[in-house]
PDB file of C-alpha atoms in Angstrom:
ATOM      1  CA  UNK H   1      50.151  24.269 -48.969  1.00 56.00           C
ATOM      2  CA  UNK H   2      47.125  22.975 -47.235  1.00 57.00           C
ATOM      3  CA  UNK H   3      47.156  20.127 -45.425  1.00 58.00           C
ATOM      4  CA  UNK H   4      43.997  17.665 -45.965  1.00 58.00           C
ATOM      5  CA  UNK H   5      42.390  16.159 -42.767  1.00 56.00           C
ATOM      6  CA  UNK H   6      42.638  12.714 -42.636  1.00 64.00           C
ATOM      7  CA  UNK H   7      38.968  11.195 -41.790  1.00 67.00           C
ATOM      8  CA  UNK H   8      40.657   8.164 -39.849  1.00 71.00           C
ATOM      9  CA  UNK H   9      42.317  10.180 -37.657  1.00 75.00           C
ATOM     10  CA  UNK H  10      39.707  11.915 -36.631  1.00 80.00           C
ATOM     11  CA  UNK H  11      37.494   8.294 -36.117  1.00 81.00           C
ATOM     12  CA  UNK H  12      40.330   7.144 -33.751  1.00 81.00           C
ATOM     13  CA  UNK H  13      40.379  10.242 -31.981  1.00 79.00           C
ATOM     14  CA  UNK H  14      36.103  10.234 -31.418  1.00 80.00           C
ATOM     15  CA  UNK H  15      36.491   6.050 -30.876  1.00 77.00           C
ATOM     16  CA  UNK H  16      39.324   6.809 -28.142  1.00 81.00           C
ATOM     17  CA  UNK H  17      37.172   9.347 -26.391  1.00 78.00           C
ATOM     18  CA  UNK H  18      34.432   6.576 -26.443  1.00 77.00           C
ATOM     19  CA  UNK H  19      36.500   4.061 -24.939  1.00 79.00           C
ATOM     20  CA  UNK H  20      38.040   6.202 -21.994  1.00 77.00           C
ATOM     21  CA  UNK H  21      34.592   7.579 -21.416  1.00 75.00           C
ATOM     22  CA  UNK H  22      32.733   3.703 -21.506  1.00 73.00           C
ATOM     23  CA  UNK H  23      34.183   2.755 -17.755  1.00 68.00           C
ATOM     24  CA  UNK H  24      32.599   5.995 -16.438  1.00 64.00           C
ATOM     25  CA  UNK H  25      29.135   5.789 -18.074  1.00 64.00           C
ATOM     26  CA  UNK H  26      28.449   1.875 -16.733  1.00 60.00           C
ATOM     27  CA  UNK H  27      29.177   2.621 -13.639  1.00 57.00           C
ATOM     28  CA  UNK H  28      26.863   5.531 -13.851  1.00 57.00           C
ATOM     29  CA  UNK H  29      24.428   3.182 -15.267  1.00 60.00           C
ATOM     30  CA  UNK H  30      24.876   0.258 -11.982  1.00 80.00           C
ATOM     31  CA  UNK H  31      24.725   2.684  -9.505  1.00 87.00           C
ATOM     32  CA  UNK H  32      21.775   2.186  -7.034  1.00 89.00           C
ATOM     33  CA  UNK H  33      20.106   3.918  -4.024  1.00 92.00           C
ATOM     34  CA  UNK H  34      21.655   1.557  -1.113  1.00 94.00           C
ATOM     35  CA  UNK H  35      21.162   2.199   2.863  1.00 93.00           C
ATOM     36  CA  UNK H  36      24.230   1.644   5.450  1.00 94.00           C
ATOM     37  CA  UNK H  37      22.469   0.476   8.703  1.00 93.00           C
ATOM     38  CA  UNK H  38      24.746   0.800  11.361  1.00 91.00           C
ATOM     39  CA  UNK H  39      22.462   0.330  14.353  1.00 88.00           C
ATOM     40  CA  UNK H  40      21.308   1.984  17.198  1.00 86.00           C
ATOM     41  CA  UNK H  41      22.795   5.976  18.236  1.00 78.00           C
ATOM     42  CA  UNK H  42      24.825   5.894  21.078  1.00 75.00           C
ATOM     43  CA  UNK H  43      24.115   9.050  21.985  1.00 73.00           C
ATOM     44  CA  UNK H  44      27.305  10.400  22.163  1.00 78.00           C
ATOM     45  CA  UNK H  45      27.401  12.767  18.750  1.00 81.00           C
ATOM     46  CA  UNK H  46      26.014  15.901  17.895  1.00 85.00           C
ATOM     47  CA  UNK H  47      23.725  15.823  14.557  1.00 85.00           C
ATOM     48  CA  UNK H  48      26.485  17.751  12.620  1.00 86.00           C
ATOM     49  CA  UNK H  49      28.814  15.047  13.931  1.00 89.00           C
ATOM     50  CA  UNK H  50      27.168  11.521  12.808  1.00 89.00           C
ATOM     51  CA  UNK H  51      26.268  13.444   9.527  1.00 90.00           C
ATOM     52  CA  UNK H  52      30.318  13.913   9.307  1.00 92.00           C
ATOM     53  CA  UNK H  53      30.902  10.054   9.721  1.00 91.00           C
ATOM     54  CA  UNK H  54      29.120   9.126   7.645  1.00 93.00           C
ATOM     55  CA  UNK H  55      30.821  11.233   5.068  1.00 92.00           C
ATOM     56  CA  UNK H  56      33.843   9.844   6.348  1.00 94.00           C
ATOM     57  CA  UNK H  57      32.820   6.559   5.214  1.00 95.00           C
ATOM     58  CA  UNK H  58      31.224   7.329   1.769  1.00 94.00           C
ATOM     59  CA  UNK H  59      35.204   9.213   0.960  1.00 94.00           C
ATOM     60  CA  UNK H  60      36.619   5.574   1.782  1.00 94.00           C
ATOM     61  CA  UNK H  61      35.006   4.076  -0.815  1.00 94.00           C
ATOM     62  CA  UNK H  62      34.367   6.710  -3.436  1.00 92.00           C
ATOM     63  CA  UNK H  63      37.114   8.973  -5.576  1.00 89.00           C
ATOM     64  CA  UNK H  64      36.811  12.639  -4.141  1.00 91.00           C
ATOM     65  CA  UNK H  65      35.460  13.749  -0.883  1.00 91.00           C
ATOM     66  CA  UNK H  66      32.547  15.924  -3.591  1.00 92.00           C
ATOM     67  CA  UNK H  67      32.189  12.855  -4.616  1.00 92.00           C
ATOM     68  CA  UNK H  68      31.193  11.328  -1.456  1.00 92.00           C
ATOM     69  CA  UNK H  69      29.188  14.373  -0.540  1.00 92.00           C
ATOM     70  CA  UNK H  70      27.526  14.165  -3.621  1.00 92.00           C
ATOM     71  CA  UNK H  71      26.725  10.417  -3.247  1.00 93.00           C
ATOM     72  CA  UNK H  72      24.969  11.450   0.253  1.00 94.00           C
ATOM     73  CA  UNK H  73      20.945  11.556   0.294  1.00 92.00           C
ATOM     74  CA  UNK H  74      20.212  11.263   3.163  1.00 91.00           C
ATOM     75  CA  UNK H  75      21.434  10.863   7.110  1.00 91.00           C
ATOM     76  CA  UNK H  76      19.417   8.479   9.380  1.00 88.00           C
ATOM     77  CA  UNK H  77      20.442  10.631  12.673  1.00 84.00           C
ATOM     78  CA  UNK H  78      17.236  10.452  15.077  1.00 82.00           C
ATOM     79  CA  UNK H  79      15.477   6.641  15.092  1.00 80.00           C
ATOM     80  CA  UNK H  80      18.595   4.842  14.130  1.00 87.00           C
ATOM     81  CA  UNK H  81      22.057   5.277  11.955  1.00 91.00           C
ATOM     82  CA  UNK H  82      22.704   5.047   8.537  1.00 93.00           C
ATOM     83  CA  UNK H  83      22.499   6.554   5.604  1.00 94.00           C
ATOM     84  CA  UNK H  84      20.837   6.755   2.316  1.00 93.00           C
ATOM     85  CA  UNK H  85      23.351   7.061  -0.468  1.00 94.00           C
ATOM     86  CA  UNK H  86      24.213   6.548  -3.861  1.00 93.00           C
ATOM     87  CA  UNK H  87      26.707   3.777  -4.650  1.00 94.00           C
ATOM     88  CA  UNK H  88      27.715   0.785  -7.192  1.00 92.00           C
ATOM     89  CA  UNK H  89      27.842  -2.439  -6.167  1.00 92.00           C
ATOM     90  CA  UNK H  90      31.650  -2.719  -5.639  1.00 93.00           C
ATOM     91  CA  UNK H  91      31.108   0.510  -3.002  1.00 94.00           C
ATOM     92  CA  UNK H  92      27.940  -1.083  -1.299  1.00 94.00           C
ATOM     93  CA  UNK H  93      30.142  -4.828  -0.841  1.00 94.00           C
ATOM     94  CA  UNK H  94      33.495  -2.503   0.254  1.00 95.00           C
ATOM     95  CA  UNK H  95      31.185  -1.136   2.937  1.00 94.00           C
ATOM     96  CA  UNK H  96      29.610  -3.853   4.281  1.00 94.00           C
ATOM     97  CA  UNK H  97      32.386  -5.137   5.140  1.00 95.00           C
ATOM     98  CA  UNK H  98      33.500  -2.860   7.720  1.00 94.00           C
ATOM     99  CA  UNK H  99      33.140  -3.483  11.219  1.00 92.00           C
ATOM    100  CA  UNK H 100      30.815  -0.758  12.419  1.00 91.00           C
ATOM    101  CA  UNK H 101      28.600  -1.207   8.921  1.00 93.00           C
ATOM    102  CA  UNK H 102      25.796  -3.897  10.438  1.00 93.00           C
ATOM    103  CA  UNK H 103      23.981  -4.037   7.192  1.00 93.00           C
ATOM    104  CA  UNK H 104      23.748  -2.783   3.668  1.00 94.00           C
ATOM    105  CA  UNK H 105      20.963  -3.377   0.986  1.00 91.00           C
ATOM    106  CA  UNK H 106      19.510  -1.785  -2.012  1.00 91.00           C
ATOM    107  CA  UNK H 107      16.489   0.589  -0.991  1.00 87.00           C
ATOM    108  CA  UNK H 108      13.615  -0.386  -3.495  1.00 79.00           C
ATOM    109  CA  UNK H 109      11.244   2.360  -3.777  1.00 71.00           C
ATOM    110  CA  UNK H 110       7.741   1.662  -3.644  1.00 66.00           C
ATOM    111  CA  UNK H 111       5.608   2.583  -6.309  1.00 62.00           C
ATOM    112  CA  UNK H 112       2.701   4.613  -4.568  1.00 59.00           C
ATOM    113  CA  UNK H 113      -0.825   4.175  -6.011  1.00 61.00           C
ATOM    114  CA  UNK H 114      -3.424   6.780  -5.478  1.00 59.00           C
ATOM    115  CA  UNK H 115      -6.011   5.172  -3.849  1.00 56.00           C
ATOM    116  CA  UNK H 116     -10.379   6.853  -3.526  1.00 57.00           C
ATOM    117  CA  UNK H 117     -12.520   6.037  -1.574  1.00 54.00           C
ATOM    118  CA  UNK H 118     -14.967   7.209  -4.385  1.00 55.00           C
ATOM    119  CA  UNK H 119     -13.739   4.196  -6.764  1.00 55.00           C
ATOM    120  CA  UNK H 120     -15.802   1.377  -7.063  1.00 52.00           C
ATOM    121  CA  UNK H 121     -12.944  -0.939  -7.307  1.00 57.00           C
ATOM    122  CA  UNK H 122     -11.585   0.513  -3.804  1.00 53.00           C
ATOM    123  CA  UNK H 123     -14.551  -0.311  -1.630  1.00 52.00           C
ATOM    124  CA  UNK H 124     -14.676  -3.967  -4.089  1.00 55.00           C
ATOM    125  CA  UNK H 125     -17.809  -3.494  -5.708  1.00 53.00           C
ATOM    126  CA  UNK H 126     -17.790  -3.900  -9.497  1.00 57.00           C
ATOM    127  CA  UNK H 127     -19.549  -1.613 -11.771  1.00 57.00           C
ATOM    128  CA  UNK H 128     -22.526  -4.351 -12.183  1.00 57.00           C
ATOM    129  CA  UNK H 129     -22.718  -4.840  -8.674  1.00 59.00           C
ATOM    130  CA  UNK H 130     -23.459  -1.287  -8.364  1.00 57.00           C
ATOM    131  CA  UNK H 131     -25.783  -0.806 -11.065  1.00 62.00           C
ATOM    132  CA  UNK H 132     -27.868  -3.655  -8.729  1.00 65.00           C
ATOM    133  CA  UNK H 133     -27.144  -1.640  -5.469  1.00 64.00           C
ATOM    134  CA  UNK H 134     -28.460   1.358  -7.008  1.00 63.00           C
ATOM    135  CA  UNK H 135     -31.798   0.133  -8.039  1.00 65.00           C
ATOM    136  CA  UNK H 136     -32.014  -1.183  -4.410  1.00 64.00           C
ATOM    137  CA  UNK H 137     -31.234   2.265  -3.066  1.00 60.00           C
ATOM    138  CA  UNK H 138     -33.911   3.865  -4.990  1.00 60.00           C
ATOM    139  CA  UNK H 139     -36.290   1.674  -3.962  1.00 60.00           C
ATOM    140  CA  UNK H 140     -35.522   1.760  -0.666  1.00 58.00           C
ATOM    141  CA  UNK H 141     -35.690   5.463  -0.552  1.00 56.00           C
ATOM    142  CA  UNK H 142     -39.358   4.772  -1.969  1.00 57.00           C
ATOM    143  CA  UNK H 143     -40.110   3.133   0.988  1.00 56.00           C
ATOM    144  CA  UNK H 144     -38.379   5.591   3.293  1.00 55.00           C
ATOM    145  CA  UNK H 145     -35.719   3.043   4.363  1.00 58.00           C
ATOM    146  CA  UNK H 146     -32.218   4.532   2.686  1.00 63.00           C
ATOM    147  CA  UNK H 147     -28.988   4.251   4.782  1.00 64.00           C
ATOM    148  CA  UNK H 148     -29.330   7.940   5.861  1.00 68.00           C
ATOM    149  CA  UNK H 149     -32.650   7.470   7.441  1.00 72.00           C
ATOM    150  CA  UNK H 150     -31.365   4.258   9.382  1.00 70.00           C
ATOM    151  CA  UNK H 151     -28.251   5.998  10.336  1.00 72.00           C
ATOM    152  CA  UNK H 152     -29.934   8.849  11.612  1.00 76.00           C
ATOM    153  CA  UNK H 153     -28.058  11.085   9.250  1.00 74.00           C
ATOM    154  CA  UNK H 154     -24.856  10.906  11.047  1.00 75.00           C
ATOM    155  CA  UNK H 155     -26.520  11.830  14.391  1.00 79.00           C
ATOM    156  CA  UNK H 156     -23.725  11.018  16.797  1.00 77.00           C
ATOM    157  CA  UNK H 157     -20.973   9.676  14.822  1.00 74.00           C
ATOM    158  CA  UNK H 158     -17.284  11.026  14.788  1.00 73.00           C
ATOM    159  CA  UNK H 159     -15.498   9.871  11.496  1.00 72.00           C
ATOM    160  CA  UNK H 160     -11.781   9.753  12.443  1.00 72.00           C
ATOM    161  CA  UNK H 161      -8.582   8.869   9.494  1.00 69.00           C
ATOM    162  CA  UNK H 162      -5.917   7.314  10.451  1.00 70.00           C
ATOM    163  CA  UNK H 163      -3.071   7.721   7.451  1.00 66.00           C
ATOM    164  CA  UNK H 164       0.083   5.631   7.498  1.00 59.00           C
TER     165      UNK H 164
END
């Protein structure tokens, strides 16, 4: 005798999955980069040491020590201490509450623009404004009086960059 599969069964078996597995995938979804700021070193721990703490207190507030390593992006250890971690909400509030924890906040990452000094726009002259320039230029080159010629063609000058 065979024995028919029943299609609802099989829906509240899939739906069930669904539901344990919901919890898990929003707090997936709210979890943000946050830094732990907890001032100044005192000088008193080796690197491997301050790295450790602040395991310590990313296992207080997550579910598994992995977890907590996991969670860890990055240790502050040389201009100041924190860390860089992954965390919800709940985790980043838990931790800020703790005495040693001076601050917590959400690291927003900047959005970094590639920036020429070749671009028009850069330097704030409009393609129109150029077009103008440029008929300048070649008339002052007809009359021998172009920007190399009065700068001496660099003659002297040390170009220095200064990137921050």
């Amino acid at each position: 005798i065979k024995k028919k599969t029943q299609p609802m069964g099989i829906i509240s078996y899939v739906f069930s999955l669904l539901l344990l597995l919901l919890p898990l995938m929003a707090s997936a979804l709210e979890s943000q980069v946050y830094i732990v700021y907890f001032g100044e070193h005192s000088g008193e721990k080796a690197l491997h040491e301050i790295e450790e703490t602040h395991h310590s207190y990313l296992y207080s507030v997550k579910e598994t020590e992995d977890e907590a390593r996991a969670s860890l992006l990055y240790s502050y250890k040389h201009s100041f201490n924190g860390f860089a971690a992954v965390l919800t909400p709940d985790q980043a509030s838990k931790l800020s509450q703790m005495e040693e924890v001076v601050s917590v906040f959400r690291s927003h990452p900047r959005k970094h623009v590639m920036h020429t000094t070749r671009s028009w726009e850069f330097v704030g002259l409009e393609e129109a404004d150029m077009r103008q320039q440029l008929s300048m230029d070649k008339n002052r080159v007809a009359n021998n009086q172009d920007l190399l010629t009065r700068a001496d063609y660099g003659r002297n000058v040390i170009v220095g960059l200064i990137d921050s």
